Amino acid sequence: MSPHPLQPLLLHGVHLGQQAEMLTDGLRAMLLDACGYETQVFEFVALEHTQKNKMILAVKRAANAENATVLAQVRDLKSFYGIRDQCLETLLIASGFLKLGTADHAPHSRSH
């Protein structure tokens, strides 16, 4: 088995933490996009006050966009990083915003 391509970048704990934060925030925004929201991720407090300074703003779109591409990207990222469960994804499936198909997510036509 060959080494993970990001291994040299993740030798330092600070980089590993930053990557994990970027991945989780990115997956959350992508999942909200897939549920029909327009999302923005931005810093809202200066870094000297807190390191946890990211906000995800989500505004419901008038019409749901095609989400198959976004859900395929979510699946690929989860596979690449070995993620089996993602909390927001689990909650969205349980609440009916996303449906879990046999091989992938299928959009659910629920209006919110």
Short mmCIF file of C-alpha atoms in Angstrom, two decimals:
data_model
loop_
_atom_site.label_atom_id
_atom_site.label_comp_id
_atom_site.label_asym_id
_atom_site.label_seq_id
_atom_site.Cartn_x
_atom_site.Cartn_y
_atom_site.Cartn_z
CA MET A 1 0.00 0.00 0.00
CA SER A 2 1.44 3.38 -0.97
CA PRO A 3 1.50 6.28 1.51
CA HIS A 4 -1.42 8.70 1.56
CA PRO A 5 -0.63 11.58 -0.86
CA LEU A 6 -1.25 14.18 1.86
CA GLN A 7 0.97 12.46 4.44
CA PRO A 8 3.95 14.84 4.03
CA LEU A 9 1.68 17.85 4.59
CA LEU A 10 0.16 16.36 7.71
CA LEU A 11 3.33 15.59 9.66
CA HIS A 12 2.63 18.54 11.92
CA GLY A 13 -0.41 18.43 14.17
CA VAL A 14 -1.42 22.00 13.38
CA HIS A 15 -1.86 21.10 9.70
CA LEU A 16 -3.83 17.98 10.53
CA GLY A 17 -6.21 20.04 12.68
CA GLN A 18 -6.61 22.69 10.00
CA GLN A 19 -7.32 20.05 7.38
CA ALA A 20 -9.91 18.37 9.60
CA GLU A 21 -11.61 21.72 10.20
CA MET A 22 -11.64 22.54 6.49
CA LEU A 23 -13.01 19.10 5.64
CA THR A 24 -15.83 19.17 8.20
CA ASP A 25 -16.87 22.74 7.34
CA GLY A 26 -16.70 21.94 3.64
CA LEU A 27 -18.80 18.79 3.99
CA ARG A 28 -21.42 20.67 6.01
CA ALA A 29 -21.68 23.39 3.36
CA MET A 30 -21.86 20.82 0.56
CA LEU A 31 -24.63 18.88 2.33
CA LEU A 32 -26.64 22.07 2.82
CA ASP A 33 -26.10 22.90 -0.88
CA ALA A 34 -27.45 19.45 -1.74
CA CYS A 35 -30.58 20.18 0.32
CA GLY A 36 -31.39 23.30 -1.66
CA TYR A 37 -29.53 25.99 0.25
CA GLU A 38 -27.15 28.63 -1.07
CA THR A 39 -24.21 28.52 1.33
CA GLN A 40 -21.30 30.75 2.27
CA VAL A 41 -18.49 29.88 4.67
CA PHE A 42 -16.72 32.84 6.22
CA GLU A 43 -14.77 34.08 9.23
CA PHE A 44 -16.83 36.20 11.58
CA VAL A 45 -14.50 36.90 14.53
CA ALA A 46 -10.86 37.94 14.39
CA LEU A 47 -8.43 35.06 14.96
CA GLU A 48 -6.95 36.74 18.03
CA HIS A 49 -10.30 36.26 19.81
CA THR A 50 -10.97 32.62 18.92
CA GLN A 51 -9.74 29.94 16.56
CA LYS A 52 -13.27 28.62 16.05
CA ASN A 53 -14.37 31.54 13.93
CA LYS A 54 -16.07 30.02 10.89
CA MET A 55 -19.74 30.51 10.15
CA ILE A 56 -21.79 28.71 7.55
CA LEU A 57 -24.60 30.90 6.26
CA ALA A 58 -27.34 28.96 4.46
CA VAL A 59 -30.28 30.58 2.67
CA LYS A 60 -32.97 28.38 1.11
CA ARG A 61 -33.10 28.71 -2.67
CA ALA A 62 -36.47 29.29 -4.34
CA ALA A 63 -36.00 26.13 -6.39
CA ASN A 64 -33.91 23.09 -5.57
CA ALA A 65 -30.88 22.72 -7.80
CA GLU A 66 -29.67 19.37 -9.10
CA ASN A 67 -27.80 17.80 -6.21
CA ALA A 68 -26.44 14.58 -7.71
CA THR A 69 -23.06 16.16 -8.47
CA VAL A 70 -22.67 17.61 -4.97
CA LEU A 71 -23.70 14.33 -3.35
CA ALA A 72 -21.19 12.44 -5.53
CA GLN A 73 -18.50 14.87 -4.37
CA VAL A 74 -19.51 14.30 -0.74
CA ARG A 75 -19.32 10.54 -1.30
CA ASP A 76 -15.88 10.86 -2.93
CA LEU A 77 -14.49 13.02 -0.11
CA LYS A 78 -15.84 10.65 2.52
CA SER A 79 -14.28 7.71 0.69
CA PHE A 80 -10.93 9.48 0.26
CA TYR A 81 -10.73 10.34 3.97
CA GLY A 82 -12.27 7.09 5.21
CA ILE A 83 -15.30 8.80 6.75
CA ARG A 84 -18.14 6.40 7.45
CA ASP A 85 -20.52 8.69 9.31
CA GLN A 86 -20.96 12.44 9.16
CA CYS A 87 -23.27 13.91 11.81
CA LEU A 88 -25.10 16.50 9.67
CA GLU A 89 -25.59 13.98 6.89
CA THR A 90 -27.07 11.48 9.37
CA LEU A 91 -29.44 14.15 10.73
CA LEU A 92 -30.50 15.26 7.23
CA ILE A 93 -31.28 11.66 6.27
CA ALA A 94 -33.18 11.03 9.54
CA SER A 95 -35.25 14.20 9.07
CA GLY A 96 -36.09 13.41 5.43
CA PHE A 97 -34.04 16.15 3.78
CA LEU A 98 -31.86 13.51 2.08
CA LYS A 99 -32.68 9.92 1.23
CA LEU A 100 -30.09 7.19 1.41
CA GLY A 101 -30.31 5.11 -1.75
CA THR A 102 -28.82 1.70 -2.35
CA ALA A 103 -25.55 3.02 -3.78
CA ASP A 104 -25.71 6.72 -3.08
CA HIS A 105 -27.89 9.53 -1.79
CA ALA A 106 -31.02 10.30 -3.71
CA PRO A 107 -32.67 13.71 -3.48
CA HIS A 108 -35.86 13.91 -1.46
CA SER A 109 -38.62 16.18 -2.73
CA ARG A 110 -39.61 17.65 0.61
CA SER A 111 -40.34 21.38 0.69
CA HIS A 112 -39.03 23.45 3.61
#
